[in-house]
Short mmCIF file of C-alpha atoms and ligand atoms in Angstrom, two decimals:
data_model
loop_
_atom_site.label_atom_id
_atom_site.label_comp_id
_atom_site.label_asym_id
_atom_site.label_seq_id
_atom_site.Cartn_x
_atom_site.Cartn_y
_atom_site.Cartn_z
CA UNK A 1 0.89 22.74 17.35
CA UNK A 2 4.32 21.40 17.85
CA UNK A 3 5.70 21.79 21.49
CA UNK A 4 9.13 23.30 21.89
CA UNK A 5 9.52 20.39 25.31
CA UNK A 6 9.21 17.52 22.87
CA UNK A 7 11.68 15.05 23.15
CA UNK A 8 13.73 13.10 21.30
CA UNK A 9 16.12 10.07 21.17
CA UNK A 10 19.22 9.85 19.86
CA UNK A 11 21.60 7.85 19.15
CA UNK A 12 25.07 7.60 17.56
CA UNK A 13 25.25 3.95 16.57
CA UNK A 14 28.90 1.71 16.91
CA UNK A 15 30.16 2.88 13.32
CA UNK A 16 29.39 6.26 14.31
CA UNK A 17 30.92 6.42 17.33
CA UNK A 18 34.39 3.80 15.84
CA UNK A 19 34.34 6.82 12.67
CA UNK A 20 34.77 9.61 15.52
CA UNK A 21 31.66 11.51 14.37
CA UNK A 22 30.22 11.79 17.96
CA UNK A 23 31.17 15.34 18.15
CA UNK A 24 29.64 16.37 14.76
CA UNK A 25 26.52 14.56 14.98
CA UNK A 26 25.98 16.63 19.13
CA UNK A 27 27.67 19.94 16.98
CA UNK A 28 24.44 19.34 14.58
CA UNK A 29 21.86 19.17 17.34
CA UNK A 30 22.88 22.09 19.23
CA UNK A 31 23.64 24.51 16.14
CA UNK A 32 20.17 23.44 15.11
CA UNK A 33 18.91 24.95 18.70
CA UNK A 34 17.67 21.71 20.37
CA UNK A 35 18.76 21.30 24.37
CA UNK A 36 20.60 18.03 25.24
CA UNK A 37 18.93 16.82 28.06
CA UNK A 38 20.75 12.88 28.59
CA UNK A 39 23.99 11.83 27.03
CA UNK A 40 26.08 8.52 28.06
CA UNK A 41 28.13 6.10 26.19
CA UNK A 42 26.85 2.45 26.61
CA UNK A 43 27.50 -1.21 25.08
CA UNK A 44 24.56 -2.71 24.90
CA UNK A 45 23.71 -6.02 25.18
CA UNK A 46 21.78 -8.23 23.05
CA UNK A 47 18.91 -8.15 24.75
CA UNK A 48 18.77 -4.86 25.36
CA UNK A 49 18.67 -4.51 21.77
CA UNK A 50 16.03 -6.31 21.03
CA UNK A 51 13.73 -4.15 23.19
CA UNK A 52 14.96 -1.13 21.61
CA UNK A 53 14.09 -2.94 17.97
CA UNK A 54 11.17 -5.08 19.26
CA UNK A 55 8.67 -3.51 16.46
CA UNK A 56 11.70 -5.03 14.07
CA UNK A 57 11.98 -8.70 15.25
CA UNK A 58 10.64 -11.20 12.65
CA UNK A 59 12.17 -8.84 9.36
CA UNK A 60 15.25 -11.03 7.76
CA UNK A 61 17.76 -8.17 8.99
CA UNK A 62 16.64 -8.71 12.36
CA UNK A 63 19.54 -10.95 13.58
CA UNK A 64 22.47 -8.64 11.38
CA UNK A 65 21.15 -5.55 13.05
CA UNK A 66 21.40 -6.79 16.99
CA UNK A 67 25.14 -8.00 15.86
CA UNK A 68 25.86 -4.30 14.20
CA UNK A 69 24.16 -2.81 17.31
CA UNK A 70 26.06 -4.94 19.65
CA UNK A 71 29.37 -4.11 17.99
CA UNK A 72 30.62 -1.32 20.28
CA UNK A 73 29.40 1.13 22.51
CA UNK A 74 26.67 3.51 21.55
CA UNK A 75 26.44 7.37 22.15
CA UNK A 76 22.43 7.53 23.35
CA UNK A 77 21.05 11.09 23.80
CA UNK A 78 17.66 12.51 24.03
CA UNK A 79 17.19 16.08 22.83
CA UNK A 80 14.05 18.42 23.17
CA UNK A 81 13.02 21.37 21.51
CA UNK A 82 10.49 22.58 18.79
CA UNK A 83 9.38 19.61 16.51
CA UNK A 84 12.05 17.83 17.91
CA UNK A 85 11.35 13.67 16.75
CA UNK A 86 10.37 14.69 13.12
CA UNK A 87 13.42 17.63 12.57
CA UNK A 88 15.13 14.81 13.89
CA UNK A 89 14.66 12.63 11.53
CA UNK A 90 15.07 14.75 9.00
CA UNK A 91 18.60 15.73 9.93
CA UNK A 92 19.21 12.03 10.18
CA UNK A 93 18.31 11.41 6.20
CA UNK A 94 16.61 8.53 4.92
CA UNK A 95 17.20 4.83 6.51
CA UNK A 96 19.32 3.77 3.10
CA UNK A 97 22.13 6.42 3.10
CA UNK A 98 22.05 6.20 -0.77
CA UNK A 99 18.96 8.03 -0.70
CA UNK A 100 19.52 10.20 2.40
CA UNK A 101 20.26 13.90 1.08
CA UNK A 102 23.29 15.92 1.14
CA UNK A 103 23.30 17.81 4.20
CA UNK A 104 21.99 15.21 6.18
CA UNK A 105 23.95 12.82 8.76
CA UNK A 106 23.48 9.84 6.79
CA UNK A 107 23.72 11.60 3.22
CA UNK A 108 27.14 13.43 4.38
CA UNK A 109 28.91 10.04 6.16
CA UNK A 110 27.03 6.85 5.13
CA UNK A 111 26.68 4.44 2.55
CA UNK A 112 25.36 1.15 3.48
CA UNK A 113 21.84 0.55 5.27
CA UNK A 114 23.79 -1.86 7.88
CA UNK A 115 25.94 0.60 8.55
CA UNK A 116 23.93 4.33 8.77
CA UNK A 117 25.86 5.73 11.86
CA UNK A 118 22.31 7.27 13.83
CA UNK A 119 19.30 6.52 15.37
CA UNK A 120 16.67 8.54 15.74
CA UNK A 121 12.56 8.12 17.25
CA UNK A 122 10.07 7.79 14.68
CA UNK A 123 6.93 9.26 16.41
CA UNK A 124 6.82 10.93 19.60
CA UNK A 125 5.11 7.60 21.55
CA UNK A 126 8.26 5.65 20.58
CA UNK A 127 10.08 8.66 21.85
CA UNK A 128 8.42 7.94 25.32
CA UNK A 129 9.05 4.17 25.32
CA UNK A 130 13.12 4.86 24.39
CA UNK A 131 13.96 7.20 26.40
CA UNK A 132 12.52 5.03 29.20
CA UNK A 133 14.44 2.05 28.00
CA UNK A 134 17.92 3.97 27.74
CA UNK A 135 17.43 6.32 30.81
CA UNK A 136 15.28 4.52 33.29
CA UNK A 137 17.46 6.82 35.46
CA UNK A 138 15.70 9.77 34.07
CA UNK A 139 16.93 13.01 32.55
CA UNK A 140 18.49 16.37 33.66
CA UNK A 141 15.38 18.93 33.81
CA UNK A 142 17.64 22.89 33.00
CA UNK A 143 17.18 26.05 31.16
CA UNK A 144 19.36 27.30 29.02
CA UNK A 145 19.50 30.86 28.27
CA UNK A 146 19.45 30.98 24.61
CA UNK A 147 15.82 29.86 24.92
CA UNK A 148 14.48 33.30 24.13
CA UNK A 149 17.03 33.62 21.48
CA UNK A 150 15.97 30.16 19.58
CA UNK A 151 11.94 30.27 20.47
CA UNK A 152 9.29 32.94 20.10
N1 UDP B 201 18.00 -1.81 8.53
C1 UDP B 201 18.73 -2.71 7.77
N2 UDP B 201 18.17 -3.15 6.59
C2 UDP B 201 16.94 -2.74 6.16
C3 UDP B 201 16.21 -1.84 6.96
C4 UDP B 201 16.77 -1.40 8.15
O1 UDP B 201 19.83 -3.10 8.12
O2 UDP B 201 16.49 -3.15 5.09
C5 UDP B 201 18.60 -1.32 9.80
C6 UDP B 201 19.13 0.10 9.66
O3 UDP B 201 20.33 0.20 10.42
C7 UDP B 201 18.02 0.93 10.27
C8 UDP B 201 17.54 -0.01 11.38
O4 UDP B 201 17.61 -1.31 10.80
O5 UDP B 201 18.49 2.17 10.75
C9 UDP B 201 16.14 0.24 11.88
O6 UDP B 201 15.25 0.23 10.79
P1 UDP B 201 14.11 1.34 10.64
O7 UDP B 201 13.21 0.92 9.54
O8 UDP B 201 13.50 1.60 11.99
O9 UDP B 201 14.93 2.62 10.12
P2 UDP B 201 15.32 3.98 10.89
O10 UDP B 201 14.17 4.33 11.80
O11 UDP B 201 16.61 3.74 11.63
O12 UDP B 201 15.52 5.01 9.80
MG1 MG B 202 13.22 3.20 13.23
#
């Protein structure tokens, strides 16, 4: 059964953040009921790239990707709630933006594969390893009230 503490990471990629569509893309997570629980803006090296997109290295869009990445700083986030890495991923959209839907983040602002504004985990064990990776600090443990209101 899904848990409503699974976590997810987020992350509002250079374009996203250079378009101004920060606030939309947090507005979409908490409408949709999920609790932020780690937010900071970072520029992230090279390096720290790679780690993030290790499971990546070796494809031909490999080196394009840690450039893109590398461009600006990054909003990185991780959310938790019911379902929360695969509703995340489906408010994301597809990877190409031409075939994300309408309604989702990349469907609604993106075009271009290079350029698809958000990141989000793929499985909840890659979940684990990037929130480590972008909060070694840790996260902010709270309640919020609406709980009752959003879960049964
Ligand atoms: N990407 C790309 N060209 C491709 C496939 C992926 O530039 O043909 C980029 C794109 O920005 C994507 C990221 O690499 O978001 C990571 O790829 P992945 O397959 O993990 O897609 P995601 O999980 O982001 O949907
Ligand atoms: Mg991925």
């Amino acid at each position: 059964m899904a848990s409503i503490k699974e976590r997810t990471y987020i992350m509002v990629k250079p374009d996203g953040v250079q378009r101004g569509l920060v606030g939309n893309i947090i507005a979409r997570f908490e409408g949709r009921g999920f609790k932020l629980i780690a937010l900071k803006l970072v520029h992230a090296t090279p390096e720290h790239l790679e780690k993030h997109y290790a499971d990546l290295k070796g494809k031909p869009f490999f080196p394009g990707l840690i450039k893109y990445m590398a461009l600006g700083p990054v909003v990185a986030m991780v959310w938790e709630g019911l379902d929360a890495v695969k509703t995340g991923r489906v408010m994301l959209g597809a990877t190409n933006p031409l075939a994300s839907a309408p309604g989702t983040i990349r469907g609604d602002f993106a075009l271009a594969v290079g350029r698809n504004i958000c990141h989000g985990s793929d499985s909840v064990e890659n979940a684990e390893k990037e929130i480590a990776l972008w909060f070694p600090e840790g996260v902010v443990q709270h309640e919020l009230t609406l709980s009752t209101w959003v879960f049964e």
